[in-house]
CSV table of C-alpha atoms in Angstrom, one decimal:
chain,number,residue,atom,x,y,z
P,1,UNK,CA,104.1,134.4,60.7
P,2,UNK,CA,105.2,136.6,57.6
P,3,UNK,CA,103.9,135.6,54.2
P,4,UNK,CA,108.2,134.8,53.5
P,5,UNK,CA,108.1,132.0,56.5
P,6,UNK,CA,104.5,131.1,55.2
P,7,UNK,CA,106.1,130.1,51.4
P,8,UNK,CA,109.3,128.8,52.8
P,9,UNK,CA,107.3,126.3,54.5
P,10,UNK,CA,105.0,125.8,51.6
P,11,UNK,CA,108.0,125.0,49.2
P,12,UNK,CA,109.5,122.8,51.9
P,13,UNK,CA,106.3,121.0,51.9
P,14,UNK,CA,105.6,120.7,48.2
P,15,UNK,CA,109.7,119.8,47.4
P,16,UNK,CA,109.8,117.4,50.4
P,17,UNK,CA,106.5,116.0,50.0
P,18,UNK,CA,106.7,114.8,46.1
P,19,UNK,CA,110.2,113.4,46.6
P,20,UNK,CA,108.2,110.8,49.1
P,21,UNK,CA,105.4,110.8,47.4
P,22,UNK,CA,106.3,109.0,44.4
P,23,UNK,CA,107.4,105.8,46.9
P,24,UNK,CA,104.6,106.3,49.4
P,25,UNK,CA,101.7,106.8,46.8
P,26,UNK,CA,102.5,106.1,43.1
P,27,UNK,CA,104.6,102.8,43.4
P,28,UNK,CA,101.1,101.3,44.8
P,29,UNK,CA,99.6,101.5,41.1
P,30,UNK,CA,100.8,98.5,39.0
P,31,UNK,CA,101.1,100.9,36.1
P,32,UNK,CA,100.7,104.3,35.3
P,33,UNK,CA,98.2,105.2,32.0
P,34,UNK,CA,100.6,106.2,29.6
P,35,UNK,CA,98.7,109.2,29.0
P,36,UNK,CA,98.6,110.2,32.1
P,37,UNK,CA,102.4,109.4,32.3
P,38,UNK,CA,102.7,111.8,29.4
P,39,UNK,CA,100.9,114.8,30.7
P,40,UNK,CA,103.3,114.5,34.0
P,41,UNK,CA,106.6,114.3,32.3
P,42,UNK,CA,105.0,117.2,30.2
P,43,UNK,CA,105.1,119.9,33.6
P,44,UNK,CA,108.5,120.8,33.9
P,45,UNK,CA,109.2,122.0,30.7
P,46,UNK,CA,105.5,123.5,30.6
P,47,UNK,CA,105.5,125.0,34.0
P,48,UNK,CA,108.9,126.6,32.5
P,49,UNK,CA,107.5,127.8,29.6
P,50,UNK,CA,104.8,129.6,31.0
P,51,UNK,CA,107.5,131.8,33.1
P,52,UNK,CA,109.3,133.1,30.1
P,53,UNK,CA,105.5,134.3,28.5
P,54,UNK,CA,105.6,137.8,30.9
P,55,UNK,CA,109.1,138.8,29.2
P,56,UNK,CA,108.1,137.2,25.3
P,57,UNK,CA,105.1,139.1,25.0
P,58,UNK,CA,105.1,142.5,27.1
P,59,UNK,CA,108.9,143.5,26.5
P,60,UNK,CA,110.5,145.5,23.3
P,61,UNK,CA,112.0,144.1,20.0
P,62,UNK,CA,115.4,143.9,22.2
P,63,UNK,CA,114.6,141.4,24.8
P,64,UNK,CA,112.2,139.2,22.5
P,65,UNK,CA,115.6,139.0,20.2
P,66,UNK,CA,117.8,137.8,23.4
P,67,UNK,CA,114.6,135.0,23.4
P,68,UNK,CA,115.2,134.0,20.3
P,69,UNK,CA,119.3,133.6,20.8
P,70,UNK,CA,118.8,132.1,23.6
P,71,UNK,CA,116.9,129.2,21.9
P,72,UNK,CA,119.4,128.9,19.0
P,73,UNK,CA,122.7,128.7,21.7
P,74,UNK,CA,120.3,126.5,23.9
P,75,UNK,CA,120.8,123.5,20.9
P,76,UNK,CA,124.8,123.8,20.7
P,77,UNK,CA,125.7,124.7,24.7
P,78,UNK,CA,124.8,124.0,28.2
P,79,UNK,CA,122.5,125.8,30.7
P,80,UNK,CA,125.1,127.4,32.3
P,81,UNK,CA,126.8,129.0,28.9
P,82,UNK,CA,123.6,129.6,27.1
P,83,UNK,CA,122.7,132.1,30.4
P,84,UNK,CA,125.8,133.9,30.4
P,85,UNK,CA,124.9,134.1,26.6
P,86,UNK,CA,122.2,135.6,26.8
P,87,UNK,CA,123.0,138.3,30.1
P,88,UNK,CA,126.0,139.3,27.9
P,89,UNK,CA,123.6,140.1,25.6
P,90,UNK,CA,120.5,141.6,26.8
P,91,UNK,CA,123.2,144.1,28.8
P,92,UNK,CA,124.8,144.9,25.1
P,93,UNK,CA,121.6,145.7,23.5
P,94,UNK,CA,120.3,147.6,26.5
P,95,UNK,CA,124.0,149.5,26.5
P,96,UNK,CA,123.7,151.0,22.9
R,1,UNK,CA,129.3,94.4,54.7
R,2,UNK,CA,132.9,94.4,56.5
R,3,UNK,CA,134.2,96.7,53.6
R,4,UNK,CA,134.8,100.3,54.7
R,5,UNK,CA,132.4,102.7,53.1
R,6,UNK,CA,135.1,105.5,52.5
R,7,UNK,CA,136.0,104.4,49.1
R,8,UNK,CA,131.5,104.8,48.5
R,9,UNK,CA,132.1,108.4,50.3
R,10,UNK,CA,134.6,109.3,48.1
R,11,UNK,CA,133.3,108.1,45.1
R,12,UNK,CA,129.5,109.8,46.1
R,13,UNK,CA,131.9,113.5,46.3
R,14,UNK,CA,134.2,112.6,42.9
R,15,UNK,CA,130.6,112.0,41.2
R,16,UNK,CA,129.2,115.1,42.3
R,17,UNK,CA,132.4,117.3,41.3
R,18,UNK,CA,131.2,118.5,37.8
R,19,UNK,CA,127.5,119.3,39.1
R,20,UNK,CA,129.2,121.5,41.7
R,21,UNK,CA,130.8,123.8,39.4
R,22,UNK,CA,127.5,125.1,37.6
R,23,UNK,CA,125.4,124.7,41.6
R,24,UNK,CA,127.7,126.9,43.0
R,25,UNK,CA,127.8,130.1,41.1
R,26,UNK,CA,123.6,129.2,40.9
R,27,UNK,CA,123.3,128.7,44.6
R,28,UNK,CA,125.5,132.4,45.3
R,29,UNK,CA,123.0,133.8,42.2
R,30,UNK,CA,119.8,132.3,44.1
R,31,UNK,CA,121.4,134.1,47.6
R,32,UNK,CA,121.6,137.4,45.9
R,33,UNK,CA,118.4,137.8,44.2
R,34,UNK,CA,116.5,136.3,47.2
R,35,UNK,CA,118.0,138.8,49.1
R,36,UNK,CA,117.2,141.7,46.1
R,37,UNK,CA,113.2,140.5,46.3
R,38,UNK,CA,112.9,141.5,50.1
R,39,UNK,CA,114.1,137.5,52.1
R,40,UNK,CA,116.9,137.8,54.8
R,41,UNK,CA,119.9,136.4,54.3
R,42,UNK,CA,119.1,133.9,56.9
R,43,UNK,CA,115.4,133.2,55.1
R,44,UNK,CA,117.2,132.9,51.8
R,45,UNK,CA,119.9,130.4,53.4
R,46,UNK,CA,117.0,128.3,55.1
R,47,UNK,CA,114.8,127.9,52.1
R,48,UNK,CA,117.7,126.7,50.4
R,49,UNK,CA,118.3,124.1,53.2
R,50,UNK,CA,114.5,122.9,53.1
R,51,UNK,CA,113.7,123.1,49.9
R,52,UNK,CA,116.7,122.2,48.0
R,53,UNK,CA,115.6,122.5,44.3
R,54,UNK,CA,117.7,124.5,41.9
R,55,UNK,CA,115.0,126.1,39.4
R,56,UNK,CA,112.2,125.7,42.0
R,57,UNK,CA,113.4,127.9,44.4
R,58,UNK,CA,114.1,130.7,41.4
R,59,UNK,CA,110.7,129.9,40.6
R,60,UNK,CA,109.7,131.1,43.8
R,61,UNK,CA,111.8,133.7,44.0
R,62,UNK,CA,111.1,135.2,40.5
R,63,UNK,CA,107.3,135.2,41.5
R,64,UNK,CA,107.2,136.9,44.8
R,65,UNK,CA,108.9,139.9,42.8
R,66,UNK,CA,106.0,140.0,40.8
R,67,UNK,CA,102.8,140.4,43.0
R,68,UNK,CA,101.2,136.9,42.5
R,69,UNK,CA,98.9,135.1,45.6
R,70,UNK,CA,101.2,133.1,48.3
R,71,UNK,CA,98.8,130.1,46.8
R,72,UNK,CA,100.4,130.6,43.1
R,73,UNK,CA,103.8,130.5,44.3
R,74,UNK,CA,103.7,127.1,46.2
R,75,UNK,CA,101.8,125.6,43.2
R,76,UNK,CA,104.0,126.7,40.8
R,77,UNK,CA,106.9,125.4,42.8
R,78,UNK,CA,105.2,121.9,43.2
R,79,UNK,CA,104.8,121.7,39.7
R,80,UNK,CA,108.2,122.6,38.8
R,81,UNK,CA,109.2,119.6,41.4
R,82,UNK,CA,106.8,117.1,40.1
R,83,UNK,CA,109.6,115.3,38.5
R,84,UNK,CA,110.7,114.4,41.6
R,85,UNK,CA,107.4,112.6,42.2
R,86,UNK,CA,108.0,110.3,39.2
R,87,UNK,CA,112.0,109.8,40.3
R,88,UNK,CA,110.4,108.7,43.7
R,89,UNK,CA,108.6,105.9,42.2
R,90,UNK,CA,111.0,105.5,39.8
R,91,UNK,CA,113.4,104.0,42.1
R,92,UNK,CA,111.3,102.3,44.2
R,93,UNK,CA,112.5,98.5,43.4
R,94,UNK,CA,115.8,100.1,44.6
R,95,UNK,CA,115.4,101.3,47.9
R,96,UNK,CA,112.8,98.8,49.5
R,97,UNK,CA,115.0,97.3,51.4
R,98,UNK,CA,116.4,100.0,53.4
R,99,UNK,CA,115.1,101.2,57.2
R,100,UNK,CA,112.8,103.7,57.3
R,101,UNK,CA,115.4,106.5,58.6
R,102,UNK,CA,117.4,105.8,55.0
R,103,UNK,CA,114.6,106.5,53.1
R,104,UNK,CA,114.2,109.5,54.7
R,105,UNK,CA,117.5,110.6,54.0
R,106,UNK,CA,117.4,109.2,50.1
R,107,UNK,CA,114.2,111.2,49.4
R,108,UNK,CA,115.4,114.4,50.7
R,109,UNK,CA,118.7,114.7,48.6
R,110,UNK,CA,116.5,112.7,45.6
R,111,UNK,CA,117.3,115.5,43.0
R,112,UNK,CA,118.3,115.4,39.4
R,113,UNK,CA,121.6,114.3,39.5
R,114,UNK,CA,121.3,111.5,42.6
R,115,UNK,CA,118.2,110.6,40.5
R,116,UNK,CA,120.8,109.8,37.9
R,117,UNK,CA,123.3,107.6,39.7
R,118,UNK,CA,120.0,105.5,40.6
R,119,UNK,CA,118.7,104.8,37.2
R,120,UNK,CA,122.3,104.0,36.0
R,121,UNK,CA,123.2,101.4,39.1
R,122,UNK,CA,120.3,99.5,39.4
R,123,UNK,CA,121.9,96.4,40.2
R,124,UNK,CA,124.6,98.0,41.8
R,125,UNK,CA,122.8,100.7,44.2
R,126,UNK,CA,125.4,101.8,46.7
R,127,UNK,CA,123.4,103.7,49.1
R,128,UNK,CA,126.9,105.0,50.5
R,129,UNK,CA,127.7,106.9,47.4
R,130,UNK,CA,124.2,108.1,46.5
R,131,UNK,CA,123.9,109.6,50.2
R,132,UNK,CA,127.8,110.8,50.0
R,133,UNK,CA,126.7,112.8,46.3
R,134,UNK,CA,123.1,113.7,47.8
R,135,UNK,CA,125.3,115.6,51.1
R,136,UNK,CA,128.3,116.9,48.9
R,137,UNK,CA,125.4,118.8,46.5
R,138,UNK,CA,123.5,120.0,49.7
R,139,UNK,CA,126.5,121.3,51.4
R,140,UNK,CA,127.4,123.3,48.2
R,141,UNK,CA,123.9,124.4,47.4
R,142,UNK,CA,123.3,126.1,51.2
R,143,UNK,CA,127.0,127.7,51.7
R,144,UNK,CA,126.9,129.3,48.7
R,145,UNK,CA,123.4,130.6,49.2
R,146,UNK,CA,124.6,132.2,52.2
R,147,UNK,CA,127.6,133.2,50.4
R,148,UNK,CA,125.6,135.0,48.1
R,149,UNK,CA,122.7,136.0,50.6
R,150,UNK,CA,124.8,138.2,52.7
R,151,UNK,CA,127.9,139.3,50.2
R,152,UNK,CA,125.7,139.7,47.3
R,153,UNK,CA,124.0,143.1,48.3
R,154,UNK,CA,126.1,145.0,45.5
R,155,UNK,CA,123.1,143.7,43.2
R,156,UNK,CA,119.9,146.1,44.4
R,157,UNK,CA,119.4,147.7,41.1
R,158,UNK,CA,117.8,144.6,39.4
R,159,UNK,CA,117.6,146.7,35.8
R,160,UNK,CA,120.6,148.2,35.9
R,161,UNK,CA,122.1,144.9,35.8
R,162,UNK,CA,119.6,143.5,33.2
R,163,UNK,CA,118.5,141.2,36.1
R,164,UNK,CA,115.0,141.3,35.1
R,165,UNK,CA,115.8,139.4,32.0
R,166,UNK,CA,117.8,136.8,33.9
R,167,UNK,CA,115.3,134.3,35.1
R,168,UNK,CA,113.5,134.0,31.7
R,169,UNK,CA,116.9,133.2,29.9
R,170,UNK,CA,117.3,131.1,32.6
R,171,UNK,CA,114.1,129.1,32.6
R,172,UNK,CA,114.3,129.5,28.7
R,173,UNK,CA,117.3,127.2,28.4
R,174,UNK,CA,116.2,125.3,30.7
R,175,UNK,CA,112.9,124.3,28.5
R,176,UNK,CA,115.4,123.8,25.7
R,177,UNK,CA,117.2,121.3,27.7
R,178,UNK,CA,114.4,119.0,27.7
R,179,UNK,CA,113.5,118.6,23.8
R,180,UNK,CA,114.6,115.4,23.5
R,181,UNK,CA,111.6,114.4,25.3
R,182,UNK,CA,108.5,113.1,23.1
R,183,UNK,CA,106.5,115.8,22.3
R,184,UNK,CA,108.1,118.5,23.6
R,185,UNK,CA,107.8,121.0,20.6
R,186,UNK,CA,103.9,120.3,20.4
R,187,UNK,CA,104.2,121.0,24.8
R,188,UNK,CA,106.1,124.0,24.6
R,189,UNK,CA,104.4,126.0,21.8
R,190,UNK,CA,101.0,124.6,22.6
R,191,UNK,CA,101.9,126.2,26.7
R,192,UNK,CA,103.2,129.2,25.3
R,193,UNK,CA,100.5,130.3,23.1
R,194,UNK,CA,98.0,129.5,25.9
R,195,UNK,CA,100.3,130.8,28.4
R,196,UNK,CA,100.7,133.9,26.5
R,197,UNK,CA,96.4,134.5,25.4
R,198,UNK,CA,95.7,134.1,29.1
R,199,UNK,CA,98.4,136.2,30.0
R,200,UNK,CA,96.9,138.8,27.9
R,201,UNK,CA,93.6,138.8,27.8
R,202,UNK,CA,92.9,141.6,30.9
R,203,UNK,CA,94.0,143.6,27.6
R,204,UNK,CA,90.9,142.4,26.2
R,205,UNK,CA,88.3,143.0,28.7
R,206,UNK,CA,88.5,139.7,30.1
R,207,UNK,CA,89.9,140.9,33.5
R,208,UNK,CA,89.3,137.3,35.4
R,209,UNK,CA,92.2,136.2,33.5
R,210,UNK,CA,95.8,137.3,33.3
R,211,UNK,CA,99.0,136.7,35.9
R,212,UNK,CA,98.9,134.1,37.8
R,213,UNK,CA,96.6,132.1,35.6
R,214,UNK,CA,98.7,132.0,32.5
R,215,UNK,CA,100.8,129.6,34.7
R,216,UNK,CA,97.5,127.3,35.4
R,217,UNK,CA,96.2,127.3,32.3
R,218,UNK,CA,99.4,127.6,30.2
R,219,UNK,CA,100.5,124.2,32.2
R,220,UNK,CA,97.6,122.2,31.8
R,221,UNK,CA,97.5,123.1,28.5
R,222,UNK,CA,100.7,121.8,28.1
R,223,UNK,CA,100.2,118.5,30.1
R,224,UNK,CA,96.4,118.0,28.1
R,225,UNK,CA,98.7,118.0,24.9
R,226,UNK,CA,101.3,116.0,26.0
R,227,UNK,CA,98.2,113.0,26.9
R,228,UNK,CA,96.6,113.3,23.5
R,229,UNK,CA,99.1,113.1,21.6
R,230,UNK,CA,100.4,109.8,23.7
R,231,UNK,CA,101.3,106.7,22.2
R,232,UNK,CA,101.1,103.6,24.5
R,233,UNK,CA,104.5,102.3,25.6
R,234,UNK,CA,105.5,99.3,23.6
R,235,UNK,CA,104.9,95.8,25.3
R,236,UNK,CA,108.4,95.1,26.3
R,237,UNK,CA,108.6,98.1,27.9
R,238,UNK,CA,105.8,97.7,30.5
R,239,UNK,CA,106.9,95.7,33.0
R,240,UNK,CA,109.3,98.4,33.7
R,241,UNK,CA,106.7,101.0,35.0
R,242,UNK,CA,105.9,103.4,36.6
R,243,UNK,CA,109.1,104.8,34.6
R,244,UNK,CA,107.7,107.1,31.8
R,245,UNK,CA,110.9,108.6,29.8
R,246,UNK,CA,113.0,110.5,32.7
R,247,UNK,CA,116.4,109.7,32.0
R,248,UNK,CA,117.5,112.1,29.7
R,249,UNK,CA,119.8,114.7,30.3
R,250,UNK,CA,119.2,114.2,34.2
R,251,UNK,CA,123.0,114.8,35.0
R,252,UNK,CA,121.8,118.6,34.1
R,253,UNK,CA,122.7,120.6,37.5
R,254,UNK,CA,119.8,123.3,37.0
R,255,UNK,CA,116.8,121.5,35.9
């Protein structure tokens, strides 16, 4: 099997797997710890912030400015907006 | 139960209407760059039929261009999916009573926005509309994957399109979307100065570290902050769990 197949199966199983997992495993526990509770609603936005670190620290002046935008737009707009935002400008600054 | 479910159908498709806009143009995005980082068409199409996460699967996607173990990739998805672990339990008072081959079908199209139509009917779970939203998101998600999987070809210079940048604006906003939650501005900066020490520390000498750790240990980080800084729920709140603070902003069509 090619290493593609190998992750597509991987993600299946990961995706599939903690969508029944919370019913099959966690609903046993009376009650979560509530710090425990804390560091897993902490992930997503942790997990994410780890993937914008390669672009904030090892790019030019340029990109780390469409960062910062981004966050400022990010408070007033939506997702989809704030990206299109952002495109529009990295492509302008990389244009001149 | 004599009622006919169509009005349930309809309602399941009329509540998933404003999600599809922002999926769509995502999904035929997803198709393109998958395509861009080396998967078929018909890879990219399936993965979006199995996995069915919106910023997982770019996730995965934006890490395969980048040289990381098969290992990294799958755990960095998971973790990106976790929430999906909590919704689970979440709405477990609500979906006891269905047969086994219902539950099946509710956990597989249990993403953000179905998620949402759960916590807000409680009382009044219609399984008909949840599985009629759940199917009307799927559909859209995998036809315009392929849609962009096999038209989107016009995109194989990634920099010349500023393509590179994409994903972190992406997954950027994306963190910004969840700061209502507690905590978030000691998680995120707390992650991204770990994230970003790990991340460049080969620089330093200390070749063990860097890519793919700065995802580890930039995320546990994150999650050890998030538990010390805790406070415990209030009393009246308790016999409500396991729900820990998941219903904001859930409606959100790429988180």
């Amino acid at each position: 099997m090619s290493d593609t197949t190998l992750i597509i199966i991987g993600c299946m199983a990961v995706s599939l797997g903690s969508r029944a997992g919370g019913y099959l495993i966690l609903s046993r526990f009376e009650r979560i710890h509530f710090r425990v509770a804390a560091a897993l609603d902490a992930v997503p936005a942790a997990v994410m912030t780890t993937l914008v670190v390669p672009a904030a620290v090892s790019s030019s002046w340029a990109e780390v400015a469409v960062l910062a935008a981004t966050v400022l737009v990010a408070t007033r707009l939506g997702t989809t907006v704030t990206l299109a935002f952002g495109m529009a400008m990295i492509l302008l600054l990389r244009a001149i | 139960m004599s009622r006919s479910i169509w009005p349930s159908v309809r309602q399941g498709v009329l509540l998933s209407l404003p999600v599809q806009t922002a999926l769509g143009p995502l999904a035929v995005l997803f198709g393109a760059l998958a395509v861009g980082r080396g998967m078929t068409p018909f890879e990219a199409t399936v993965m979006s039929a199995t996995t069915f996460a919106g910023a997982a699967q770019f996730v995965a996607i934006d890490l395969m261009g980048h040289q990381v173990p098969m290992w990294s990739i799958i755990v960095s998805v998971a973790a990106v999916n976790f929430r999906h672990l909590l919704y689970s339990a979440a709405i477990t008072p609500v979906i006891r009573p269905y047969s086994w081959r219902t539950k099946a079908a509710i956990f597989f199209l249990l993403v953000d926005p179905g998620f949402a139509y759960a916590q807000s009917n409680r009382r009044g779970f219609d399984v008909a509309v949840f599985l009629s939203l759940g199917a009307s998101l799927f559909t859209m998600w995998v036809a315009a994957t392929a849609f962009g999987a096999y038209f989107g070809q016009l995109l194989t210079d990634p920099e010349a399109y500023a393509l590179d940048m994409l994903m972190p604006i992406y997954f950027l906003a994306l963190v910004m979307g969840f700061r209502s939650r507690p905590n978030w501005t000691l998680v995120v900066i707390t992650t991204f100065v770990v994230s970003a020490l790990v991340y460049k520390a080969p620089e330093w000498g200390l070749t063990f570290l860097g890519p793919p750790w700065h995802i580890t240990f930039g995320g546990l980080s994150g999650m050890l902050a998030a538990a010390i800084a805790a406070r415990p729920d209030p009393p009246e709140a308790r016999d409500e769990a396991p729900e820990p603070s998941l219903s904001h902003g859930v409606m959100g069509p790429a988180e």
